[in-house]
Short mmCIF file of C-alpha atoms in Angstrom, two decimals:
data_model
loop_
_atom_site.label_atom_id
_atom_site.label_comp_id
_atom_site.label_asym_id
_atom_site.label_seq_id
_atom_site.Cartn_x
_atom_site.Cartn_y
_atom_site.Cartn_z
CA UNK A 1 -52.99 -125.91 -55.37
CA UNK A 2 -50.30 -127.34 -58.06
CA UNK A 3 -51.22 -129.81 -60.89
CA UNK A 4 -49.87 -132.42 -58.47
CA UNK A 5 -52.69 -131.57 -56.17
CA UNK A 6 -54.97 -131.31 -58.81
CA UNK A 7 -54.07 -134.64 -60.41
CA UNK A 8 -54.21 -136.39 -56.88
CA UNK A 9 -57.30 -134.74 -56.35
CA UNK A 10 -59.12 -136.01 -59.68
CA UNK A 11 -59.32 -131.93 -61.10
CA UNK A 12 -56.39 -132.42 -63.48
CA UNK A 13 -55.13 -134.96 -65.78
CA UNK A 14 -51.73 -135.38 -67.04
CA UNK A 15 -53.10 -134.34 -70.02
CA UNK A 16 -54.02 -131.07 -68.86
CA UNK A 17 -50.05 -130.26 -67.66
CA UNK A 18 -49.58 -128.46 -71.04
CA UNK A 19 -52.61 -125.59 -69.62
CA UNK A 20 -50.76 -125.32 -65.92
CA UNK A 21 -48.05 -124.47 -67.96
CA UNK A 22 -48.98 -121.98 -70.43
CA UNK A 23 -50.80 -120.68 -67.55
CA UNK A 24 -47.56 -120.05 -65.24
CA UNK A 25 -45.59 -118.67 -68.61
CA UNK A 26 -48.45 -115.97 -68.92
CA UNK A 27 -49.14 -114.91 -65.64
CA UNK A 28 -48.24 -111.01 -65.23
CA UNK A 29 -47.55 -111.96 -61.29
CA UNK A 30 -44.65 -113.79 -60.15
CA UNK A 31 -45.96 -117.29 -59.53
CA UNK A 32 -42.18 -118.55 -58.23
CA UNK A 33 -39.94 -121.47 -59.71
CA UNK A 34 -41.66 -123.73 -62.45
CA UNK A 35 -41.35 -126.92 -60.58
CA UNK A 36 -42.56 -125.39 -57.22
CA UNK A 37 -46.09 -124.09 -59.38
CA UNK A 38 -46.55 -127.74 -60.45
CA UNK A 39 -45.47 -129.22 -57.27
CA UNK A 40 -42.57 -131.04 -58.55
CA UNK A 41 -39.29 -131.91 -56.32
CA UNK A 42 -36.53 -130.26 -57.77
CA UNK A 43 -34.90 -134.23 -58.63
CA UNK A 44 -38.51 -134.48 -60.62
CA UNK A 45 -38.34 -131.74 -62.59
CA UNK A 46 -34.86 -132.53 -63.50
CA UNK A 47 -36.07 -136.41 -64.65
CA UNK A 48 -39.00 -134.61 -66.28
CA UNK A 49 -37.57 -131.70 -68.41
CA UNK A 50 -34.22 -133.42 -69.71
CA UNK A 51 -34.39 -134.82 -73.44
CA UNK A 52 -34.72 -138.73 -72.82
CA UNK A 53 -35.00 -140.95 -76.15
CA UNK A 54 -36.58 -144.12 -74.28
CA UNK A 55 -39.39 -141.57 -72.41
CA UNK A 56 -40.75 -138.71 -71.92
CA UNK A 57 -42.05 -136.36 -69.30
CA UNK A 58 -45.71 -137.55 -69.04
CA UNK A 59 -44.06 -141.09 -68.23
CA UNK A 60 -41.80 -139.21 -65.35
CA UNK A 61 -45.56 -137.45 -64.12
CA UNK A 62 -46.99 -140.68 -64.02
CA UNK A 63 -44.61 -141.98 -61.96
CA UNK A 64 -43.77 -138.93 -59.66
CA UNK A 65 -48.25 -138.99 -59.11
CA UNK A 66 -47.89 -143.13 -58.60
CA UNK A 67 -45.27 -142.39 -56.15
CA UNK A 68 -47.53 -139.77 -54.38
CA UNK A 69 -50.20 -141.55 -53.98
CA UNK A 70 -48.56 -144.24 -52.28
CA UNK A 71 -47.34 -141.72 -50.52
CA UNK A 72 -43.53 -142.91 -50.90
CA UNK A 73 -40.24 -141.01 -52.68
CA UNK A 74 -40.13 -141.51 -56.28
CA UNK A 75 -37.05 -143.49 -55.55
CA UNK A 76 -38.47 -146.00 -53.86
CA UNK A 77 -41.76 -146.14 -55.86
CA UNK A 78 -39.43 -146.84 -58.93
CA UNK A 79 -37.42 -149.63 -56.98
CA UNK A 80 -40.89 -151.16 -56.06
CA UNK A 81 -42.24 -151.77 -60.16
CA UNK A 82 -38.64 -151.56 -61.95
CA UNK A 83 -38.67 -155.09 -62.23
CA UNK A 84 -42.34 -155.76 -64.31
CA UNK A 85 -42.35 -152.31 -65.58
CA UNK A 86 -39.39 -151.62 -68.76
CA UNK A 87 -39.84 -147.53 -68.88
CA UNK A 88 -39.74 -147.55 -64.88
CA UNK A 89 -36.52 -149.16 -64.99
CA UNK A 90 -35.50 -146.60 -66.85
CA UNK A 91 -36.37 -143.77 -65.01
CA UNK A 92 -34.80 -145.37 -61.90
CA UNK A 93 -31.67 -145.86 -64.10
CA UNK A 94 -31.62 -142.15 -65.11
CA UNK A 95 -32.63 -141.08 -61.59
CA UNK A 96 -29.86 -142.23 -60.45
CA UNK A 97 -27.57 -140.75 -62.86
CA UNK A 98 -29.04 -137.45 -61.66
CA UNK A 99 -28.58 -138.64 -58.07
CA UNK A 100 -24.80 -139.16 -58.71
CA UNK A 101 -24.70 -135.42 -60.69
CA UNK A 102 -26.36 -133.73 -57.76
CA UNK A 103 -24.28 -135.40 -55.38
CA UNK A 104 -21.55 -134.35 -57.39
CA UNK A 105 -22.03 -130.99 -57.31
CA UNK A 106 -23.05 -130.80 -54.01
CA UNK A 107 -19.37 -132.06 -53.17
CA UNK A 108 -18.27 -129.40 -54.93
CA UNK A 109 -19.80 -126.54 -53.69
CA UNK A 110 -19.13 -127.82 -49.85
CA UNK A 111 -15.76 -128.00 -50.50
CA UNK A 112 -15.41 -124.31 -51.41
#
């Protein structure tokens, strides 16, 4: 199970993101990529771990677990509160920044 499971599942808090991990940093066993163990989306992690001076990454985990349990994309969840929610909008504003980055380098590694 991943702290999004956990969360959705009412064992986990985001509070208690800080133990999962510590917990994947100390394991002797190779536990795979970061955002897999927490059951991020790669595009999550991203919004998540860069610096952001208007939020920070327990406003992304709210969102990605909102998102989740209405069982729609981030995206879309973001779209859907933007409008009466300030920090929202600006996750869906940096998302998108990402979006055009990743699309960006997807181009360029096609074209090769």
């Amino acid at each position: 199970m991943t702290f999004i499971d956990d969360v959705l599942q009412g064992r986990a808090t985001i509070d208690d993101f800080d133990s999962y991990s510590e917990a994947w940093q100390d394991s002797e066993e190779d536990l795979g990529e970061f955002h897999d163990f927490v059951g991020l989306l790669w595009p999550e992690y991203a919004l998540w771990a860069t610096d952001h001076e208007r939020i920070d990454g327990d406003d992304v985990l709210a969102y990605v677990i909102a998102a989740r349990r209405h069982n729609v994309g981030l995206l879309d969840h973001l779209r859907s509160v933007k409008e009466q929610d300030a920090t929202a909008a600006e996750v869906y504003r940096l998302a998108g920044w990402w979006a055009k980055e990743w699309e960006a380098v997807s181009q360029h590694y096609t074209e090769s």
